Coordinates of C-alpha atoms and ligand atoms in Angstrom, one line a residue:
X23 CA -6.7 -91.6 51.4
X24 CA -10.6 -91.6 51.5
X25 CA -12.5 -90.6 48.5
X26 CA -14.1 -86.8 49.1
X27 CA -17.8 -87.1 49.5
X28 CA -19.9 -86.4 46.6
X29 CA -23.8 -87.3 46.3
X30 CA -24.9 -88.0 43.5
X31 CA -21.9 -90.0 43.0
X32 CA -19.6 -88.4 40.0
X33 CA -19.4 -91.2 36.6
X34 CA -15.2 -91.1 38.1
X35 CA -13.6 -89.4 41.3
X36 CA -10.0 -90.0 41.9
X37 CA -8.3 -88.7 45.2
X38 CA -5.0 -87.2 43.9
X39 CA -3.4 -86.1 47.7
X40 CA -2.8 -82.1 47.1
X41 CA -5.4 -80.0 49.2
X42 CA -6.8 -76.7 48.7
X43 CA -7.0 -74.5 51.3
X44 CA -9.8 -71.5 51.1
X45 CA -9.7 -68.6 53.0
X46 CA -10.9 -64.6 52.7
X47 CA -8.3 -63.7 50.6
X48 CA -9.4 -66.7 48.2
X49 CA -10.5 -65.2 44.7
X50 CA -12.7 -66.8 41.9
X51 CA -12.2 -66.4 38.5
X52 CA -14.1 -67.2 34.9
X53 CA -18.0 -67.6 33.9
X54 CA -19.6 -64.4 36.5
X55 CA -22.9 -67.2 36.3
X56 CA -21.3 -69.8 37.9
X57 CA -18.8 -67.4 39.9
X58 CA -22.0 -65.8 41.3
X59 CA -23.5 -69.2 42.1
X60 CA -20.1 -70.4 43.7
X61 CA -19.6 -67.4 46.1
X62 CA -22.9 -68.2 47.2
X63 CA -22.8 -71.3 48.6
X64 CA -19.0 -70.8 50.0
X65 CA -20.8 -67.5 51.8
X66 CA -23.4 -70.4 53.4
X67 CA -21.1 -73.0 54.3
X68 CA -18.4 -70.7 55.6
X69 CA -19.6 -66.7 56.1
X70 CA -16.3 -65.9 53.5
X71 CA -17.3 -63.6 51.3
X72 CA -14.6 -64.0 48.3
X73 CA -14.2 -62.0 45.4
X74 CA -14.9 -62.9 41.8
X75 CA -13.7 -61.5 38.8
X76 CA -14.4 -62.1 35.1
X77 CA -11.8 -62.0 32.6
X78 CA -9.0 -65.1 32.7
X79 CA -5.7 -63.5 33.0
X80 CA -7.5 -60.7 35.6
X81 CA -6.4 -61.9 38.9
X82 CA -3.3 -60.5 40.4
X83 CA -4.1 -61.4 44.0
X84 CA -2.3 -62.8 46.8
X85 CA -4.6 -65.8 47.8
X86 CA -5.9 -69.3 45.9
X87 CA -8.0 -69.2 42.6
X88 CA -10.8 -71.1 41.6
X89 CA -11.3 -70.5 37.8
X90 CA -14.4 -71.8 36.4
X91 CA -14.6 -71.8 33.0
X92 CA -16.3 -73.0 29.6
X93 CA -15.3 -76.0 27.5
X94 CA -17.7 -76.8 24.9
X95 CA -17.6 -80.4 23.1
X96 CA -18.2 -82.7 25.8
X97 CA -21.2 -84.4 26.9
X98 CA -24.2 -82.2 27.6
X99 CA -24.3 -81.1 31.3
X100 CA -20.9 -82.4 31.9
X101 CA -18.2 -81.0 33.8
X102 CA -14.2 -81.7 35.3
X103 CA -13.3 -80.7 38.6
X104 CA -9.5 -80.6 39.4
X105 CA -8.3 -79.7 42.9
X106 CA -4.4 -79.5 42.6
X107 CA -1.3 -77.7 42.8
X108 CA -3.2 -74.9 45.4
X109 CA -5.5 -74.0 42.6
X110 CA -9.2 -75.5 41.6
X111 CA -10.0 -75.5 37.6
X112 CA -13.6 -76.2 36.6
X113 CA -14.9 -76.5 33.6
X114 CA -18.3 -77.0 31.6
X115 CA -19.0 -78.6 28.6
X116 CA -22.0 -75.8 28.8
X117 CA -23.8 -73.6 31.6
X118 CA -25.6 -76.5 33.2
X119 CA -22.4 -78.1 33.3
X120 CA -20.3 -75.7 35.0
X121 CA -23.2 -75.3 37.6
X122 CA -23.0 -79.2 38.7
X123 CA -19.2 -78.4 39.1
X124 CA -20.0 -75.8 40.9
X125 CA -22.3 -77.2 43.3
X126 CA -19.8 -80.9 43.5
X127 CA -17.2 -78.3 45.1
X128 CA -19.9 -77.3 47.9
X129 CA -19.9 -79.9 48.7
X130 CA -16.0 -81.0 49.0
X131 CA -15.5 -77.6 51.4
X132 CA -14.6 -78.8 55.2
X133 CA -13.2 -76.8 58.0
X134 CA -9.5 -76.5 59.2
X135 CA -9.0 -73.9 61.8
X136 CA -9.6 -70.8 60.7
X137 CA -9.6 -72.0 57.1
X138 CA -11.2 -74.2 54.7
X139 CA -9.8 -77.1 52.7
X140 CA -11.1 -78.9 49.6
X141 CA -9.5 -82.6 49.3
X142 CA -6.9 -82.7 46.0
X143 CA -9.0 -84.4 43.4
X144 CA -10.1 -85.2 40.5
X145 CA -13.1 -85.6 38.9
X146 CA -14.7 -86.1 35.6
X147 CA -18.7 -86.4 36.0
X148 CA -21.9 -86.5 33.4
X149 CA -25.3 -87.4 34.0
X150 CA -26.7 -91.1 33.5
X151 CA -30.1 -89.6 32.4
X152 CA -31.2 -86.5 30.6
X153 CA -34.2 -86.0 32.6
X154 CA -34.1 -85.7 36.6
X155 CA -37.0 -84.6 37.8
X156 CA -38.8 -83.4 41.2
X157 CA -42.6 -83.4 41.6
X158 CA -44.2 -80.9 43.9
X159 CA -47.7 -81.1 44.4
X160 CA -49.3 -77.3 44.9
X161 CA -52.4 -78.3 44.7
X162 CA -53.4 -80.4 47.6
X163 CA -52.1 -77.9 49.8
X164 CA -50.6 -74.7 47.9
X165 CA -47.0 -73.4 48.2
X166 CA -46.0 -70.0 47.7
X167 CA -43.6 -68.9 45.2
X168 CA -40.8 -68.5 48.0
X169 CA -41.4 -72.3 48.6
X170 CA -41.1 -73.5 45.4
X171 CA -38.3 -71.6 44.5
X172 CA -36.1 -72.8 47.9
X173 CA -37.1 -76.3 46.2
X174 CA -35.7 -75.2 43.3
X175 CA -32.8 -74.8 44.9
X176 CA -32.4 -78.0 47.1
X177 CA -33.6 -79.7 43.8
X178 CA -30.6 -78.1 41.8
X179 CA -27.8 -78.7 44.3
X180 CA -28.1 -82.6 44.0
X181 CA -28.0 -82.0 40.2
X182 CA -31.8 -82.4 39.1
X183 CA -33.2 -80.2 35.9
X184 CA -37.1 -80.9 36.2
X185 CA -39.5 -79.3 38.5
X186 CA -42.8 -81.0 38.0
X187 CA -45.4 -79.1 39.5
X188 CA -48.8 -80.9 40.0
X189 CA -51.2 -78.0 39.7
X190 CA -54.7 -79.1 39.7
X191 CA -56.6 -81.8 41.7
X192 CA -59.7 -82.3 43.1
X193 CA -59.1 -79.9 46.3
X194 CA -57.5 -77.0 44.1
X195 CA -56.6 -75.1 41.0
X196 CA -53.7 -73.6 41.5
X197 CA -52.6 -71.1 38.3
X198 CA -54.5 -68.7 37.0
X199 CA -55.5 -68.2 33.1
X200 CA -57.1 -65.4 31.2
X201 CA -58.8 -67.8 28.9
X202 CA -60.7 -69.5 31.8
X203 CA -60.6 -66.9 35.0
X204 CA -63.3 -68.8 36.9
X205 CA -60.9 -71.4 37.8
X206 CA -59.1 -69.9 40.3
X207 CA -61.7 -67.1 41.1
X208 CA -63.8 -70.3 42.0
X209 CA -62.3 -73.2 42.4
X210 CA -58.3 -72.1 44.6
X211 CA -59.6 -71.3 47.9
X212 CA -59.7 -74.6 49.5
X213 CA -57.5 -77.3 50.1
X214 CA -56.9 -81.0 52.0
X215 CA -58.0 -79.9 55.8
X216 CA -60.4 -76.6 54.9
X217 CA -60.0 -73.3 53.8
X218 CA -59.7 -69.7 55.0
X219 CA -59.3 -70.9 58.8
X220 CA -55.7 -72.3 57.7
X221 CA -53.8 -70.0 56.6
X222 CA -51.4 -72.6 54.2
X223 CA -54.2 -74.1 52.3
X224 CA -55.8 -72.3 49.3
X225 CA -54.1 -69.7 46.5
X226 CA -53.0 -70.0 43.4
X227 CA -50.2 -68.4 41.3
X228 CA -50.9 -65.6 39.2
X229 CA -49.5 -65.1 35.4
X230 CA -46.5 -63.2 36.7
X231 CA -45.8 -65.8 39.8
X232 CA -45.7 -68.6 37.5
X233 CA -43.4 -66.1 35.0
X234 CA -41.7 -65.3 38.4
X235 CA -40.9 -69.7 38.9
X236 CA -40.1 -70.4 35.4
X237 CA -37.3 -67.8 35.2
X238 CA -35.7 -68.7 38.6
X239 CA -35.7 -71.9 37.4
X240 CA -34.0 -71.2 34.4
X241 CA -31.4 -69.3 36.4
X242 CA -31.2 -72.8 38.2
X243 CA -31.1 -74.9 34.6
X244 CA -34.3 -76.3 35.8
X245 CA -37.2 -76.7 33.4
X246 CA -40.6 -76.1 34.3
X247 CA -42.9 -79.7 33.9
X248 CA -46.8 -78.0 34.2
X249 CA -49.3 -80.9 35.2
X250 CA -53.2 -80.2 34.7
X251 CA -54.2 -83.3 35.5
X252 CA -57.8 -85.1 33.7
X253 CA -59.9 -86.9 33.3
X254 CA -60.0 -87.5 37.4
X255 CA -58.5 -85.3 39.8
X256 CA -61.2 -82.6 38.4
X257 CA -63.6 -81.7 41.0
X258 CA -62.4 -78.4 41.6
X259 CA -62.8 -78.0 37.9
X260 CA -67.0 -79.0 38.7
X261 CA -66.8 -75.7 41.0
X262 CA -66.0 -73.2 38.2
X263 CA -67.8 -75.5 34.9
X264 CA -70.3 -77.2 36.3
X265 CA -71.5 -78.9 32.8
X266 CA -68.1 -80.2 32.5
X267 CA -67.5 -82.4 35.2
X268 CA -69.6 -85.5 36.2
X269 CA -70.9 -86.6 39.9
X270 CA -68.6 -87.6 42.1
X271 CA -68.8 -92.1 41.5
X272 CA -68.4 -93.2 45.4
X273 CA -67.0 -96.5 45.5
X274 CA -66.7 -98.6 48.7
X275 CA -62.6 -97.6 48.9
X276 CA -63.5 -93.7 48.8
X277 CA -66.0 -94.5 52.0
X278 CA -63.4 -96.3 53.9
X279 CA -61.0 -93.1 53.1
X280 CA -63.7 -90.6 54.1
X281 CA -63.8 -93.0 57.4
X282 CA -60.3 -93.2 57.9
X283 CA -58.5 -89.6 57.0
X284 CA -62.0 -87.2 57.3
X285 CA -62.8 -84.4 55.1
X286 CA -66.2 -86.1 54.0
X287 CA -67.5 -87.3 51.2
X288 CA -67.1 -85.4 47.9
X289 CA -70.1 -83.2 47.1
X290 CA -70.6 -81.6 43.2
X291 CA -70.3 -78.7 43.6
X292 CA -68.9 -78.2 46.8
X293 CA -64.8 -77.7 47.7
X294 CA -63.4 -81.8 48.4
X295 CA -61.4 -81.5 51.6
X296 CA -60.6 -84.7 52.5
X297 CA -57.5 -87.0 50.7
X298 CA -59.9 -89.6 48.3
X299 CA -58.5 -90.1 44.9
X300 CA -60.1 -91.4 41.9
X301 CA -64.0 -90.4 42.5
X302 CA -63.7 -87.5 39.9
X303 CA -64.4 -87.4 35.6
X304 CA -64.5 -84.7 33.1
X305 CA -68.0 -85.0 30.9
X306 CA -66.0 -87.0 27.7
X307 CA -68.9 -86.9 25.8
X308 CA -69.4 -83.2 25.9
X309 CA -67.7 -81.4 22.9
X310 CA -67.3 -78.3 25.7
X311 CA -64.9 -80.5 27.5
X312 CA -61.8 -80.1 24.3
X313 CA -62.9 -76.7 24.2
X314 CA -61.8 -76.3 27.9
X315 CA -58.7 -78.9 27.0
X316 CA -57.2 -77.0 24.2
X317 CA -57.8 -73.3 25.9
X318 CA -56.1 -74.4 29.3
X319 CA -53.4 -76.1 27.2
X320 CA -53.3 -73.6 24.8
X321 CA -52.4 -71.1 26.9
X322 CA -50.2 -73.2 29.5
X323 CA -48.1 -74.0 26.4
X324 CA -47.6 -70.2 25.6
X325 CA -46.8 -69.9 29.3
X326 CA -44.3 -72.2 29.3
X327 CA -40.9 -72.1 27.2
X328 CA -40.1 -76.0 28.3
X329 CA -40.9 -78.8 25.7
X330 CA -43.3 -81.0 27.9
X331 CA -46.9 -79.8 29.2
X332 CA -48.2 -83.0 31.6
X333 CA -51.9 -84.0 31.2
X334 CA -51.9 -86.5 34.5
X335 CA -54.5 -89.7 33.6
X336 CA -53.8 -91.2 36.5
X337 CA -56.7 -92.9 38.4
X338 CA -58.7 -91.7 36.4
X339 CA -61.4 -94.2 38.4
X340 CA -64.7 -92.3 37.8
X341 CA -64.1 -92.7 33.8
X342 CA -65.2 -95.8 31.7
X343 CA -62.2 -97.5 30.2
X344 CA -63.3 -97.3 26.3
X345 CA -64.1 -93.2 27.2
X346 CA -60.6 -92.9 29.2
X347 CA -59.3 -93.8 25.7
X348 CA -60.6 -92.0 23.4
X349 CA -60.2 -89.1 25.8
X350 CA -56.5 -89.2 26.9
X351 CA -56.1 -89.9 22.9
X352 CA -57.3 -86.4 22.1
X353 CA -56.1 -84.6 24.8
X354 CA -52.5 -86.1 23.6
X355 CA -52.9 -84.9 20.0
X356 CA -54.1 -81.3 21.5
X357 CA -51.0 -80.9 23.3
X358 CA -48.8 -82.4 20.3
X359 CA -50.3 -80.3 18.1
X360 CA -49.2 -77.2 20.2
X361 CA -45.4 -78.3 19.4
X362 CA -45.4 -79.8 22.9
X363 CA -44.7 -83.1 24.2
X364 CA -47.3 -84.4 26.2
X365 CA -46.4 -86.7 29.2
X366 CA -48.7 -88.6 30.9
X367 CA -49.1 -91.3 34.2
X368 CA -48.6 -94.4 32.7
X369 CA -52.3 -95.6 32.9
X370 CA -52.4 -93.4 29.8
X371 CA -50.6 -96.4 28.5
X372 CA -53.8 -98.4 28.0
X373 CA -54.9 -96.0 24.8
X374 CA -54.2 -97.7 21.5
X375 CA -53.7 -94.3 19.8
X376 CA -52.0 -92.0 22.1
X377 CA -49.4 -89.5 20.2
X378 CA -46.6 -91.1 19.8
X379 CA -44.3 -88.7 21.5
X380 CA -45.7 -88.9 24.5
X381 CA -43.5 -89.9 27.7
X382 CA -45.1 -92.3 30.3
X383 CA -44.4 -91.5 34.0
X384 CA -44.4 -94.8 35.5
X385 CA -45.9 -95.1 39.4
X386 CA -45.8 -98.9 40.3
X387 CA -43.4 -100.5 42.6
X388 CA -40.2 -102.1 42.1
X389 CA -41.0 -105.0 41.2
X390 CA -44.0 -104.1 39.0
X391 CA -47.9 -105.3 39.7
X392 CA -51.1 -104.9 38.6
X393 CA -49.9 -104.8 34.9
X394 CA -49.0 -101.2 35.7
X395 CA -45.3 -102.7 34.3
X396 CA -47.5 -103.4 30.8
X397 CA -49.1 -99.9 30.6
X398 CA -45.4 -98.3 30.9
X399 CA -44.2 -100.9 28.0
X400 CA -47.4 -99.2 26.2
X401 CA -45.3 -95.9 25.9
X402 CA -41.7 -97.7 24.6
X403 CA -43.6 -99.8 21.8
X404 CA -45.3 -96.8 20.4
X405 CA -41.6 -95.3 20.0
X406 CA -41.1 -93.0 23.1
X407 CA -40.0 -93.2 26.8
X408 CA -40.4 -93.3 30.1
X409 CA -39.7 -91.5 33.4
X410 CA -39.4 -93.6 36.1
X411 CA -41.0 -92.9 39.6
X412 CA -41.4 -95.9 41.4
X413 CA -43.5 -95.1 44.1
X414 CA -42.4 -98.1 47.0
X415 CA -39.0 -96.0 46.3
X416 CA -39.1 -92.0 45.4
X417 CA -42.4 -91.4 46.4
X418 CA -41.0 -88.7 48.8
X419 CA -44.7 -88.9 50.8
X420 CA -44.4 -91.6 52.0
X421 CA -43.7 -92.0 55.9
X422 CA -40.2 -92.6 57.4
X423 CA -40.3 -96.2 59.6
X424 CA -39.3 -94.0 62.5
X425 CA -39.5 -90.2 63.8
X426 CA -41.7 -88.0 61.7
X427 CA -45.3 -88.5 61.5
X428 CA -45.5 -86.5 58.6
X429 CA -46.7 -88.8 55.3
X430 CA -48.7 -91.4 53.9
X431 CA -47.9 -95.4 53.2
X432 CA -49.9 -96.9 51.3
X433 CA -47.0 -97.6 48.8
X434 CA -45.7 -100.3 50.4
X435 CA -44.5 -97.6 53.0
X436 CA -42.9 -96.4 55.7
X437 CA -40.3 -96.4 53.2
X438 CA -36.7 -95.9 54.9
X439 CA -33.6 -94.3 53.2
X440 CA -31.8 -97.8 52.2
X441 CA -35.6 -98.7 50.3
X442 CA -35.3 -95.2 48.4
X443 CA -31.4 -96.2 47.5
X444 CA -31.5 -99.4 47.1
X445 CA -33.0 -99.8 43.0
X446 CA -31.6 -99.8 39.9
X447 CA -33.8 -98.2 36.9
X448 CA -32.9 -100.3 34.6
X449 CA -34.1 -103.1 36.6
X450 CA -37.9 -102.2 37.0
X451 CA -39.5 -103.0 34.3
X452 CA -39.2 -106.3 31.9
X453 CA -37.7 -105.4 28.6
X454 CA -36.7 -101.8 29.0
X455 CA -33.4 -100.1 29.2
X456 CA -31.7 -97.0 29.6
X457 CA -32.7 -95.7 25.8
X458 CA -36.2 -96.4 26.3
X459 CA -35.8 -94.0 29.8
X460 CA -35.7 -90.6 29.6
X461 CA -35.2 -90.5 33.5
X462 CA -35.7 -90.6 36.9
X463 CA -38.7 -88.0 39.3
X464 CA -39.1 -88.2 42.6
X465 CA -42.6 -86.9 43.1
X466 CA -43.7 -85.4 46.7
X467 CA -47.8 -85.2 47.0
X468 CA -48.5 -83.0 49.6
X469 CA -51.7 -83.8 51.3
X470 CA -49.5 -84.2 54.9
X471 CA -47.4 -81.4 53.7
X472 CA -48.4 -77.8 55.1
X473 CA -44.9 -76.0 54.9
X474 CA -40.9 -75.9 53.7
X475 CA -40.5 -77.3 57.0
X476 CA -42.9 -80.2 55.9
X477 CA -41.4 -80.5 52.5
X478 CA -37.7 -80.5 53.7
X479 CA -38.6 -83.1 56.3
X480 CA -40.0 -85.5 54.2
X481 CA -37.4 -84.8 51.0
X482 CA -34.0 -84.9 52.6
X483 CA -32.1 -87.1 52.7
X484 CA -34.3 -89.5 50.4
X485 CA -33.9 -87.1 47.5
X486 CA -30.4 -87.6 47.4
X487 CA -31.5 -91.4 46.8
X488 CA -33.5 -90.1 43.7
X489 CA -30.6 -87.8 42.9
X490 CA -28.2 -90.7 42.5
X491 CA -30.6 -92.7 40.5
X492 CA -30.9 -90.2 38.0
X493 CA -27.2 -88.7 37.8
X494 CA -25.0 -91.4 38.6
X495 CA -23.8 -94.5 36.9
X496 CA -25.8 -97.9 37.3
X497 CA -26.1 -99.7 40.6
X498 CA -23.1 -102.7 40.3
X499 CA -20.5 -100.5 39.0
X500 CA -18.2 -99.7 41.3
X501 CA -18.2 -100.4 45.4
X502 CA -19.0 -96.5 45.6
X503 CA -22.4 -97.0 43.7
X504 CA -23.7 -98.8 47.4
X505 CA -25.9 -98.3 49.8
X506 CA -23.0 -98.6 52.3
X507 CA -21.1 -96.1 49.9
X508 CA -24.3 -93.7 49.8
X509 CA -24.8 -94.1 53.6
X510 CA -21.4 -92.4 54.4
X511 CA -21.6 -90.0 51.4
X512 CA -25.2 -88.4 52.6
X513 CA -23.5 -88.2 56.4
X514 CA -20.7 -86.0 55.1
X515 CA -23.6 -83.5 53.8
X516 CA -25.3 -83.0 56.9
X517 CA -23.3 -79.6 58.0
X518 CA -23.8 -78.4 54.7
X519 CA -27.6 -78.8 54.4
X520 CA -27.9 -77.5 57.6
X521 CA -25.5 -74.2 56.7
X522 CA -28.1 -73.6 53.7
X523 CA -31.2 -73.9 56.2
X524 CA -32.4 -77.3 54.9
X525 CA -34.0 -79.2 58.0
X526 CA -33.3 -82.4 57.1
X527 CA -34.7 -85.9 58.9
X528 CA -32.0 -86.8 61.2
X529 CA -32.6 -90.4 60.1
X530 CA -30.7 -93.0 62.1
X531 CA -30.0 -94.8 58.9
X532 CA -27.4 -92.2 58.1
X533 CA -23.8 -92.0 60.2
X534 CA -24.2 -88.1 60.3
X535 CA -20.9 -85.6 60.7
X536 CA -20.8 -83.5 63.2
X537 CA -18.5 -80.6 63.3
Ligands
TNX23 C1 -51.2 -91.4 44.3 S1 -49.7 -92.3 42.1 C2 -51.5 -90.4 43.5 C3 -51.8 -89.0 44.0 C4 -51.7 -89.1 45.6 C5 -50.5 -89.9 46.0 C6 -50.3 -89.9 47.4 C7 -50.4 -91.0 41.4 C8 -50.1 -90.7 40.0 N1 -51.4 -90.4 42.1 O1 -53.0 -88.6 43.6 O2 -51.5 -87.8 46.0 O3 -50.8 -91.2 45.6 O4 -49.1 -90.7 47.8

């Protein structure tokens, strides 16, 4: 009998030969949360609108049950699925955990006839890695709160808790705070391709959108990752605080760009249109600048009930390297001292006296180059960890080898599905192991990426790569933790992505179902 489908792939599945079969007079039972969240996706996969009720020991209908229910003293996030005897039991070892079951039986539902049948199983499942992250970048183009939250959503159904969202750069601020109002009245109206004549580029998100994100997320057990990104990536910063931000430094690589993609070359002063990184630099020197740090922190940290606050350092290009420093030193300690744990690009990693809680997000390849594999190891010797986010991998951006033309690829790219399976964390960098990661993000930078339509595109189905890399057991475990495995796995999904409106790349890599 073949194994049901499951992506990411469960720590242990066992086919045990009973079947359920679901139809209208099917009735769940236990946690209303997860009932809720169950009759949801049952009503988009098969239009069956069953009925829930609370209380064990309630039901007295005629049709199947499905009782989800609580079970604390297992793992965190941790949950048991058992399809047998006509009957589905799930339960959590907490909220979180009863959700994943919730969303692994999604995706076990297939038609028969006029009814719907989950394979007898059995399953006992817990995450490999505490953190699973997505990245979405609002600020090269912005993203509404209806897009971010539909994200949310794709995010949570493959089992990922993290939404990073990027929300400054160069082109954009995208949140607004009372402490510092002229960033957005000044510096949101623009992005990558121009302004007011395109009508998904600027905006931001007010105090009660971001409230508005970090709740649904919640609802989703998602935590909200804010990234202001500095000391480059600022310009749009220069727009609203002049006296904080250098000149642009225009190397030879950010002419050939400005050649190559458009949008000019960056002006002070002036919105930055085109896709360029690394030409940007907060003053340093200027004691203004920490006054700036600490209010925008300050008040994101108030903002934010998650324990990490993001302060970027990445290519940070326009910077000296003694200033870069000293600088992403300070800013560390600022956001450590607000009770939050700063994380950071791993260039950060070349600062003697970073706090030592803070978490390097690690961007090389695979097989690391550069010394970018050294500046991670930076983060694990001064006692904390990593998340990993290879980019030649789960750099959702990058462009497929065939069909869209949506996406960059300057990471090694176009990067297919098989190149965005096909790692194992523990593999990419010299000396480090699954203590010293915290987990796995698959960021998506968006400076190709107008729309949902863009984003699900480009996402799906190499999130489900990232998924597994995060959630399930090492690669070289079992046969099912393959690429071949994986392959046939993602196929079986198709009809349900599809039923919950995600427009997916039909990649030929994939043996799709039809039904
Ligand atoms: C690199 S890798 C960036 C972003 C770009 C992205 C495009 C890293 C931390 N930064 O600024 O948007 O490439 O793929």
């Amino acid at each position: 009998m073949p194994l049901p489908a499951v992506v990411p792939l469960p720590a242990s599945i066992e086919a045990t030969g009973t079947a359920f079969t679901l139809g209208a007079t099917t009735v769940i039972e236990g946690e209303p949360d997860a009932a809720a969240a169950l009759a949801a996706v049952v009503r988009a996969r098969t239009g069956l609108s069953l009925g829930t009720t609370d209380g064990p020991g309630e039901y007295s209908g005629s049709g199947t049950r499905i009782s989800l229910r609580l079970a604390p003293g297992r793992a965190a996030e941790s949950y048991r699925l058992v399809v047998a005897d006509g009957e589905i039991l799930i339960t959590g070892a907490d909220a979180a955990g009863l959700f994943y079951g919730v969303q692994t039986l999604g995706q076990l539902l297939s038609p028969a006839g006029e009814d719907w049948i989950v394979p007898g199983t059995v399953i006992e499942d817990a995450p490999r890695f505490s953190y699973r992250g997505v990245m979405l970048d609002v600020a090269r183009h912005f993203h509404p709160v209806s897009t971010v939250k539909a994200y949310i959503d794709r995010a949570a159904s493959l089992k990922f808790n993290a939404l990073h969202l990027h929300l400054t750069d160069d082109q954009g601020w995208r949140v607004h705070l009372d402490s510092r109002p002229e960033l957005t009245a000044l510096a949101s109206g623009t992005a990558v391709g121009g302004g007011a004549a395109d009508q998904h580029s600027g905006g931001f998100y007010s105090k009660a959108d971001y409230r508005e994100i970090v709740e649904y997320a919640a609802s989703r057990h998602v935590t909200v990752v804010p990234e202001v990104d500095m000391p480059g990536h600022t310009h749009a910063v220069g727009l609203a605080y002049p006296n904080l931000a250098e000149a642009p430094a225009l190397s030879d690589e950010i002419r050939e760009t400005a050649r190559v993609h458009g949008g000019g070359l960056p002006v002070a002063g002036s919105p930055y249109q085109g896709i360029a990184v690394g030409f940007s630099s907060l003053n340093v020197h200027d004691e203004a600048t920490y006054d700036f740090v600490a209010d925008v922190f300050g008040e994101l940290a108030a903002m934010t009930p998650g324990p990490y606050l993001h302060f970027g350092g990445d290519e940070a290009l326009g910077t000296a390297p003694e200033d870069f420093a000293t600088f992403v030193s300070r800013v560390s300690d600022i956001i450590a001292h607000l009770g939050k744990i700063p994380v950071a690009w791993h260039e950060a990693g070349a600062a003697r006296d970073i706090a030592d809680t803070t978490i390097g997000q690690y961007w090389g390849y695979v097989s690391p180059t550069d010394g970018m594999d050294d500046r991670a190891r930076a983060f694990v010797a001064n006692g904390s960890q990593l998340i990993l986010s290879p980019a030649d991998a789960i750099y959702l951006d990058m462009k497929y080898p065939a069909g869209p033309s949506l996406g960059l690829d300057w990471a090694n790219g176009p990067t297919s599905v098989e190149r965005a399976y096909t790692w194992e964390p523990s593999a990419v960098i010299a000396g480090i192991d699954d203590t010293d990661i915290l987990g796995v993000e698959a960021p998506l930078w968006t400076e190709t990426v107008h729309d949902l339509a863009g984003i699900d595109l480009l996402a799906f189905p190499r999130i489900a790569a990232a998924a597994e890399a995060a959630w399930s057991p090492p690669t070289g475990t079992s046969e099912l933790r393959t690429w071949a495995s994986f392959r046939e796995r993602v196929g079986a999904l198709g009809p349900l992505w599809s039923s919950l409106g995600i427009g997916f790349h039909p990649s030929d890599e994939i043996p799709w179902v039809a039904e």
